[in-house]
XYZ file of C-alpha atoms in Angstrom:
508
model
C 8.010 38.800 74.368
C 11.516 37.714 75.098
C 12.429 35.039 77.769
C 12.791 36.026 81.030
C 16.072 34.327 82.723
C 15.475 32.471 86.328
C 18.288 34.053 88.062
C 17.473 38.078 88.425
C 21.726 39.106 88.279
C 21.666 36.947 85.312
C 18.066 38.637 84.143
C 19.813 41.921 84.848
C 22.473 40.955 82.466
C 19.801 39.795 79.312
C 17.718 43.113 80.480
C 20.469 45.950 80.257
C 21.381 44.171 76.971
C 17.880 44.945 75.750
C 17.823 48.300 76.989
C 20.824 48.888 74.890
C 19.384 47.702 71.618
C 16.375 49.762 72.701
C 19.069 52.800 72.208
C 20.948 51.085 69.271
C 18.299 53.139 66.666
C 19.401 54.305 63.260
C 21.475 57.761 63.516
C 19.012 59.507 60.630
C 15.632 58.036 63.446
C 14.508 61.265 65.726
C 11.894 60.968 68.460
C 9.604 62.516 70.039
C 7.345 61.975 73.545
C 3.571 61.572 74.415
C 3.349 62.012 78.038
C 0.390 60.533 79.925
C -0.578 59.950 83.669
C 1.354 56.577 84.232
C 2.965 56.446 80.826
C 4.974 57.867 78.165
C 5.599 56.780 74.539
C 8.824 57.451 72.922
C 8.289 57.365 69.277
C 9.796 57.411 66.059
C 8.625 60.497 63.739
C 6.599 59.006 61.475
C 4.741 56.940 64.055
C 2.367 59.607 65.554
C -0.656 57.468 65.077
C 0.469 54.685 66.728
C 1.909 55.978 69.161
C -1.094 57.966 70.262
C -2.827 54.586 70.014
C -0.261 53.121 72.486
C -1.047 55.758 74.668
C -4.193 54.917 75.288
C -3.986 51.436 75.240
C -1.581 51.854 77.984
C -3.203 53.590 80.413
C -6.209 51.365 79.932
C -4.071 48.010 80.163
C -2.134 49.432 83.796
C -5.435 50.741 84.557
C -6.823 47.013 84.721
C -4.291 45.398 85.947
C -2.998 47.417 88.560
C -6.913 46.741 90.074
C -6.091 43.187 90.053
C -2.321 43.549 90.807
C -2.121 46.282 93.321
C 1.180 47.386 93.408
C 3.231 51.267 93.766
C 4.412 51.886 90.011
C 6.671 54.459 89.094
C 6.023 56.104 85.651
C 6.404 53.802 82.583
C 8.389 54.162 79.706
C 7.142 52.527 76.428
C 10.009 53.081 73.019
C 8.275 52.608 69.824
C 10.366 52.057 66.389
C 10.261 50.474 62.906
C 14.031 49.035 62.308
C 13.212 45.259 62.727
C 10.934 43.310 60.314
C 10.289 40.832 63.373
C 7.022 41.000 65.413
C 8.251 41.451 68.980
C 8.638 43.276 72.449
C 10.156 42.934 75.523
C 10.116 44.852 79.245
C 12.395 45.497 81.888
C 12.433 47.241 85.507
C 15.941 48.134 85.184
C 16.755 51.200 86.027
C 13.337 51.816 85.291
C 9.948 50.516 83.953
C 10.960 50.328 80.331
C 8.711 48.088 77.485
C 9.946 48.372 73.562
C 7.680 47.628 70.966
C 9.206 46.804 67.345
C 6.714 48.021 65.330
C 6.016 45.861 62.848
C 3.043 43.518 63.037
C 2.811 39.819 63.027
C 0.094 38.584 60.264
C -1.779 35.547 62.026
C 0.264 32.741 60.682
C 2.878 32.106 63.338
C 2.264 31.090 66.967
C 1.001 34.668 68.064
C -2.173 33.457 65.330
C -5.148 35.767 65.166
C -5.485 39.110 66.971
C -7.290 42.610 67.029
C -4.317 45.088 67.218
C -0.715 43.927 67.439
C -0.410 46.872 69.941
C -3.279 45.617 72.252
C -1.223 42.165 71.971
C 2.157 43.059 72.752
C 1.091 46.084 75.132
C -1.029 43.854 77.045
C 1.651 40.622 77.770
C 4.674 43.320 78.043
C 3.302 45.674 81.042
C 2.003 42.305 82.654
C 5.495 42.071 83.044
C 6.093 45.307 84.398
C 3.737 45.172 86.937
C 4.194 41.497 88.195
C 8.199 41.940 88.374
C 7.703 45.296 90.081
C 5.712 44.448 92.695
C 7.484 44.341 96.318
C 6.589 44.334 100.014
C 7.352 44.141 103.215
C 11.205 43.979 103.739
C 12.294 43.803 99.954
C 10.125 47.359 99.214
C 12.057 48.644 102.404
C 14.977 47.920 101.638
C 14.471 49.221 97.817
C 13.470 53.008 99.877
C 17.212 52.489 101.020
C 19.153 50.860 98.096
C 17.215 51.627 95.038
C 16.003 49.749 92.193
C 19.094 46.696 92.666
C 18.242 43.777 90.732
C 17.882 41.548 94.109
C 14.887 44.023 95.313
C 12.705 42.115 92.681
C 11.675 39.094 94.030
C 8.863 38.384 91.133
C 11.584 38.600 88.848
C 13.168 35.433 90.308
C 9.785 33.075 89.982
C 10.301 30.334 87.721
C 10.061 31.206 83.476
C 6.873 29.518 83.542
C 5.503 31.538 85.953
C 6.613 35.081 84.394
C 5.687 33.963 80.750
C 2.883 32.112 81.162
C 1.424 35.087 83.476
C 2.154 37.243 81.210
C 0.702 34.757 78.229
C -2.620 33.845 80.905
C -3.656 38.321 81.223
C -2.334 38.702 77.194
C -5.138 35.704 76.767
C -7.728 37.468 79.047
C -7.246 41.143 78.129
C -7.737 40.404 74.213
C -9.695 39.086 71.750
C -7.848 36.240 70.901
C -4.073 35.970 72.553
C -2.335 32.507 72.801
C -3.646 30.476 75.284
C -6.918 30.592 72.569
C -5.143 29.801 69.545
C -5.240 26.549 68.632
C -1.768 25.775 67.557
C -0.760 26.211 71.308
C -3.291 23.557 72.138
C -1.959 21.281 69.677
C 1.576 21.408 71.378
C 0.601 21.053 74.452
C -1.804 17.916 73.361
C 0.744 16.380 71.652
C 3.159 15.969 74.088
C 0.490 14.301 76.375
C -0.016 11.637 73.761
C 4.033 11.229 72.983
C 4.557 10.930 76.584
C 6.812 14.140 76.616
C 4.771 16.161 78.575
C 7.430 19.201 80.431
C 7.756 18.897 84.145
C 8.061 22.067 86.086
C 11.605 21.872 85.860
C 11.697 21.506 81.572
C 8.752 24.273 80.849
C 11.941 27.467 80.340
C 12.702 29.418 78.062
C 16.220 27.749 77.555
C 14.723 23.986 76.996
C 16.708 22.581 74.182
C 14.073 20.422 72.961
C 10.690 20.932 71.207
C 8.927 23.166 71.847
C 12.341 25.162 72.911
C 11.820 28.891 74.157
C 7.870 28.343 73.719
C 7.315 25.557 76.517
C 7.252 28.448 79.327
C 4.750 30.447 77.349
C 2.536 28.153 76.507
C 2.376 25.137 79.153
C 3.081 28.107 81.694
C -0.369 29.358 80.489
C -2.247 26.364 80.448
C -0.875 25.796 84.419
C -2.005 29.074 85.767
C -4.972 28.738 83.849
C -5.850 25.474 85.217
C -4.809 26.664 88.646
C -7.111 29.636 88.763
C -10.189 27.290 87.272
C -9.236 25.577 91.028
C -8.591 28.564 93.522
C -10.578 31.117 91.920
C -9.949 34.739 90.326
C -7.806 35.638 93.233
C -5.227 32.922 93.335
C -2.817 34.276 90.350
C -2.654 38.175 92.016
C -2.120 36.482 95.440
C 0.681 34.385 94.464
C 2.167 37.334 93.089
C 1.614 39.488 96.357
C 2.831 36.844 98.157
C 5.956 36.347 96.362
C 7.024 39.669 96.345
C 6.890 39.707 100.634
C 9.832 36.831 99.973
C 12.802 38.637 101.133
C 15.069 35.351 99.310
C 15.087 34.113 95.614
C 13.700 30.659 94.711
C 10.911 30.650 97.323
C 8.229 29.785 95.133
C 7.477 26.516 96.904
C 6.807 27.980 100.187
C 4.655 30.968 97.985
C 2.313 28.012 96.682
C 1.998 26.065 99.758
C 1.105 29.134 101.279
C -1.371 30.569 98.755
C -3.107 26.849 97.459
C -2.140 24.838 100.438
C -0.214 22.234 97.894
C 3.327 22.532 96.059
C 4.205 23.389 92.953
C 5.154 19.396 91.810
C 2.191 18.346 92.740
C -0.147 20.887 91.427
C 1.884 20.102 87.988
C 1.275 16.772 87.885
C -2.537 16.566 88.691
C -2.651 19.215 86.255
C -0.499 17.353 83.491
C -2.677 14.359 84.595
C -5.437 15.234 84.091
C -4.628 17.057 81.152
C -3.418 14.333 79.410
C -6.615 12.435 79.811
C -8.670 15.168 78.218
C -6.408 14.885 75.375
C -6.644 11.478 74.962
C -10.420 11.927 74.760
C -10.480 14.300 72.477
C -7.950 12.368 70.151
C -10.087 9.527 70.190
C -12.994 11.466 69.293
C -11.014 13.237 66.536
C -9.479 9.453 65.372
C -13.032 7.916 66.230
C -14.484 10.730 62.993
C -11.326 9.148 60.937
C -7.653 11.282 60.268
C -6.153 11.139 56.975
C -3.090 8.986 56.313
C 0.287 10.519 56.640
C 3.359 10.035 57.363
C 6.801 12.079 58.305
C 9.245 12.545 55.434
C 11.705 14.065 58.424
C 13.074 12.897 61.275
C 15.417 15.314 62.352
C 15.799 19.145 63.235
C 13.375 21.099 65.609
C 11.220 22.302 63.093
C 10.808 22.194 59.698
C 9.035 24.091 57.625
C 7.568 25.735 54.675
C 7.661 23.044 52.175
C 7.320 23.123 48.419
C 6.995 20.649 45.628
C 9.199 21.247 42.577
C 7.293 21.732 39.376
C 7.614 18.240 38.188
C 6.731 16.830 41.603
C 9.984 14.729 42.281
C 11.391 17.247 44.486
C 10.576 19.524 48.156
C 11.959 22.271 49.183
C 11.885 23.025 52.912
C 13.414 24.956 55.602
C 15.535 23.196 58.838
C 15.883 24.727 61.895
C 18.136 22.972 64.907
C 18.973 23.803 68.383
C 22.718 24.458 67.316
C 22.978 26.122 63.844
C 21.705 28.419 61.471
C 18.457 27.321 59.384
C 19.157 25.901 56.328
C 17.653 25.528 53.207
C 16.634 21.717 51.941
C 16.122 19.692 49.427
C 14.442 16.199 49.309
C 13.033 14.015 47.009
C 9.104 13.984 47.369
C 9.020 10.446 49.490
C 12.006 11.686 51.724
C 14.839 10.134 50.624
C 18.042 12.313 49.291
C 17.661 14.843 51.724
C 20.581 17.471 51.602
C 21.222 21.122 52.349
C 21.384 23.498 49.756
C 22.126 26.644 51.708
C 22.111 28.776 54.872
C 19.589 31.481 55.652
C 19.579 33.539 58.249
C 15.678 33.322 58.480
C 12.426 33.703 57.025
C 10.549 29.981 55.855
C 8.854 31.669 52.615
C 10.216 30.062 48.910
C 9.243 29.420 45.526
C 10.305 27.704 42.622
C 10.923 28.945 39.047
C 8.993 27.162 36.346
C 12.350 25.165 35.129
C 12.864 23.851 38.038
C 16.202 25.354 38.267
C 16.310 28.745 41.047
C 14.498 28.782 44.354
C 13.582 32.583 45.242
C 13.256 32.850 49.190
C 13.151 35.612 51.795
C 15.809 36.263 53.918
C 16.817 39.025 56.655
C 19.979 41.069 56.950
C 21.426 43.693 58.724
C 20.753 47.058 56.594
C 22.583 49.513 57.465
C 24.201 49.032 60.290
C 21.203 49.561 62.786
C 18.416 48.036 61.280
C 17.378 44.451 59.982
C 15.038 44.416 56.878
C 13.571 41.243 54.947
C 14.917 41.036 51.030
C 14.677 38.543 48.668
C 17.393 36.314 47.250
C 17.716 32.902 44.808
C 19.751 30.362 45.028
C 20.648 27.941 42.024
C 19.594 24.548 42.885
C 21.976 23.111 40.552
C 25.275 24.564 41.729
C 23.628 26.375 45.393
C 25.020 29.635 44.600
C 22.663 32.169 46.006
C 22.497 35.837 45.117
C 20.344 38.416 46.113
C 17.558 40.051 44.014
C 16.232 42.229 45.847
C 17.331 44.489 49.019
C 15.660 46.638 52.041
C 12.080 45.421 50.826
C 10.745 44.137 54.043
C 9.770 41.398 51.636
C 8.441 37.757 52.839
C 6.554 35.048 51.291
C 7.617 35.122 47.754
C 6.061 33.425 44.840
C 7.113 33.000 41.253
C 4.271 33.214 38.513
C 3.705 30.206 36.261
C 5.105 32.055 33.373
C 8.442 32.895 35.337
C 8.273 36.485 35.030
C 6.995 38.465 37.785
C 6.845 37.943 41.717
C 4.239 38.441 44.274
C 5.516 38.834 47.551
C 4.488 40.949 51.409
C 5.984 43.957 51.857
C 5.995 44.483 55.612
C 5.175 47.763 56.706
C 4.355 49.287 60.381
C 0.684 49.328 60.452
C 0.010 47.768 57.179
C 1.531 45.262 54.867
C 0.672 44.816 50.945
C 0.879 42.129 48.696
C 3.572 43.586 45.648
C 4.081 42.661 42.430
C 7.968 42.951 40.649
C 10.137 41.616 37.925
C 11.751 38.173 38.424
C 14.924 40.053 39.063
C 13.039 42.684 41.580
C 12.587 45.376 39.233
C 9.641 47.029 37.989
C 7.799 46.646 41.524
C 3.673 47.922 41.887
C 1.958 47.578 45.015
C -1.144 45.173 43.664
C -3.178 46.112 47.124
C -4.172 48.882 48.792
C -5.472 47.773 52.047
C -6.774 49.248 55.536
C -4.875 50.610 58.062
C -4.191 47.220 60.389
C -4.561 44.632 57.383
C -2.299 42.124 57.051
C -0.995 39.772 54.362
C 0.771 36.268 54.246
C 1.028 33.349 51.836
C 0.148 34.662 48.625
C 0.241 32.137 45.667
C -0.223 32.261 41.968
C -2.847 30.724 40.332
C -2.011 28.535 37.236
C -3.002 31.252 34.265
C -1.553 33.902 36.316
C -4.100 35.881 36.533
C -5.239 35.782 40.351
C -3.299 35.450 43.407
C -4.922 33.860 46.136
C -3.562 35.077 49.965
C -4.275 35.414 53.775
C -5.593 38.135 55.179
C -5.675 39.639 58.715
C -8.326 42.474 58.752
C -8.556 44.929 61.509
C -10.721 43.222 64.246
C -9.004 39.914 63.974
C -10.370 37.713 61.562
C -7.868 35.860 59.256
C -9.279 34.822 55.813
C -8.607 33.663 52.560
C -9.142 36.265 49.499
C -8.426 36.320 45.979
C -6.687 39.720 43.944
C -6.942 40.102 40.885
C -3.494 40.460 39.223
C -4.297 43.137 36.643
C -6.342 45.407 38.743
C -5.868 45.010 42.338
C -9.639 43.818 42.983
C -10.198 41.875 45.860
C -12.261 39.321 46.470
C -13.120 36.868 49.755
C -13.166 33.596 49.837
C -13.723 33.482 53.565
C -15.462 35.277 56.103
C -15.245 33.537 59.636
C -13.272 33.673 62.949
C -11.119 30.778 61.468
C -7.840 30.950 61.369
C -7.006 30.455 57.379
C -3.620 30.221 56.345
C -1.488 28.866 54.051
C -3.443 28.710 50.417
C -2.227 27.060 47.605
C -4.003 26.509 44.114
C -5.093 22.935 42.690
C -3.310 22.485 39.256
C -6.863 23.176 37.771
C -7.355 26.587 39.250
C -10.671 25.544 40.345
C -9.833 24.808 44.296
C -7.948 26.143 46.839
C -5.963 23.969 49.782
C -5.412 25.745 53.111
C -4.892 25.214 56.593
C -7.378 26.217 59.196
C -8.148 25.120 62.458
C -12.137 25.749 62.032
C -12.539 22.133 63.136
């Protein structure tokens, strides 16, 4: 789900890029082909299941939206591999219809939140792409008979990033179960810059804005546009702004293509939109204020987002992760009313951490390139007193660490293609035993210790898409729920009593 650049040379550029790291595979990978009517899956051995899955999906998805989106479509090409512990996808026309899935799922908690299948997910926002940037008529499909597939010969593919995201987000929304115009972290972005007074204009909502909510403003205020937009025209408007598009024979004619289709142009349809909008969010926070809000207030002011805090075992200190627009994410440290707030160390990602009992080591995940062609999540920890960091673990596909009260073991997420575990190792990484043994399409995140070290409570994405808190037990694997809802639960962490659990969850 990778941004999609305005200018189509410059998109053909980013696109042939991807289509090489869709061919930069690890040497020791082979692959083989399921061949369907309008699709084929390339996939790497060991991924039968899903790729036969991804078959099917596909055929139904094009199936759907071709009704809707009439268009010629040559066959499509869908690559399927396991080398990159990071949920994503991305498609390109060029030189043919190409979508690559990473296959690796993401577990509820990030902004993709709940779903039914990461395949239905990905599947159904990536070959929205194929088919909307495909589409040509009139003189641009006649002069593609002549000149072939040339980047210019795509006239959807120059439509604002808005408009190929957040028509891609607006069918991922509609063709699933959940998808992210639903999820309520979305609506909590685009809410809050209504009541800051930030709300993006047409010409901030990219994929390159260097501001909150950076690459994400196309997807998601994109969404919310077209969504709005249909709600006004009706269930034809979004395929016959693409149709109409596609006739233009220049780039950057999507003014004329909404004048034409809704009679208005795009600034103004923005700003009734963002208008009005605004003052349903301003309703509902006074509602939600009107009920009462608990106190808070922000220990950081800088950085675009920070995240994934933790207290220190005597209290005084957090722990947190900063990421900016123009450096690497780095790993904090504060004291627990924000003041003394310095960087310990880099990290190349993840947001998971823990603290020893002492007080002393922070144990964190953290990606690197293993070797040579693939990335893979390991675990490393970093001595707060002197921030020398060292790794303790390698090749895992490990997130979301946690140290148990006691200081000797570690319960962490092992990422896998269609199913992650919780595991249990040694404080150094030794001695590892997978403590679940879940479903086929079962997710974990966030697993915590509880104080005797006996339990560990954790998220759970089941197959079908709820996301719910359960408790294992740490001796025998035993599982036990502690919620069973279409909430989105995330996030658990123990009271110092072991009798409560604190978690996020947008069931209000």
């Amino acid at each position: 789900m990778r941004p999609r650049p305005r200018s189509l040379l410059a998109a053909a550029a980013i696109l042939a890029a991807g289509a090489a790291e869709a061919a930069s595979f690890p040497p020791s990978f082979r692959f083989r082909t399921l061949r369907a009517a309008r699709v084929s899956v390339h996939y790497q051995v060991g991924l039968e299941a899903l790729a036969r899955e991804a078959v099917g999906l596909s055929e139904e998805i094009l199936g759907r939206y071709l009704e809707r989106y009439p268009t010629p479509l040559p066959h499509v090409h869908v690559v399927l591999a396991d080398n990159v512990d990071d949920p994503n996808g991305f498609a390109t026309p060029l030189p043919y219809p190409l979508v690559h899935l990473r296959a690796v799922a993401p577990d509820g908690t990030d902004e993709l939140g709940n779903h039914e299948g990461w395949l239905r997910l990905l599947l159904s926002h990536e070959l929205l792409h194929i088919v909307h940037i495909e589409q040509a008529r009139g003189f641009p499909r006649a002069l593609r008979k002549v000149l072939g597939r040339a980047p210019l010969l795509f006239p959807n593919g120059t439509s604002p990033p808005w408009l190929i995201e957040g028509l891609a987000t607006f069918e991922e929304t509609e063709q699933t179960a959940f998808g992210r115009g639903r999820n309520p972290d979305s609506r909590m972005v685009l809410r809050m810059a209504a009541l800051e007074d930030d709300f993006p204009g047409e010409d901030r909502a990219t994929v390159a804005l260097d501001r909150w909510p950076s690459g994400r403003a196309a997807y998601l205020f994109g969404e919310a546009f077209l969504r709005d937009l249909q709600q006004r025209g009706g269930h034809r408007t979004l395929p016959a702004l693409v149709e109409t598009q596609s006739r233009k024979p220049l780039p950057y004619l999507d003014e004329l293509t909404f004048r034409s289709v809704t009679g208005q142009g795009i600034h103004g349809l923005w700003r009734l939109w963002r208008d009005e909008a605004g003052a349903e969010f301003a309703r509902e926070a006074a509602a939600l204020r009107a009920r009462g809000l608990s106190a808070s207030r922000p220990l950081t002011t800088e950085g675009v987002v920070n995240v994934g805090p933790r207290l220190s075992p005597d209290g005084e200190w957090i722990a947190y992760t900063r990421r900016t627009l123009t450096d690497d994410r780095h790993l904090r440290l504060m004291r627990a009313d924000g003041t003394q707030d310095r960087e310990l160390t880099r990290r190349t990602g993840g947001t998971g951490l823990s603290w020893t009992p002492d007080g002393r080591t922070l144990v964190y995940d953290e990606p690197e390139v293993w070797r040579f062609f693939s990335t893979r999540g390991g675990l490393r920890a970093l001595d707060v007193g002197s921030g020398r960091a060292r790794w303790i673990a390698r090749g895992l596909r490990a997130k979301d660490p946690d140290v148990s009260p006691d200081g000797a073991r570690l319960v962490f997420v092992r990422r896998g293609a269609e199913t992650s575990e919780l595991v249990v190792a040694a404080l150094e990484g030794s001695a590892r035993r997978e403590l679940t043994r879940s479903p086929r399409g079962t997710h974990w995140s966030g697993p915590r210790w509880s104080p005797d070290g006996a339990r560990v409570v954790a998220s759970r994405l089941a197959p079908g898409g709820n996301l719910d808190l359960a408790v294992v037990d740490a001796a025998t694997g035993a599982v036990r729920p502690l919620t069973e809802d279409r909430a989105k639960d995330v996030e658990p962490s123990w009271t110092p009593d072991g009798a409560h659990v604190v978690f996020r969850s947008d069931r209000d």
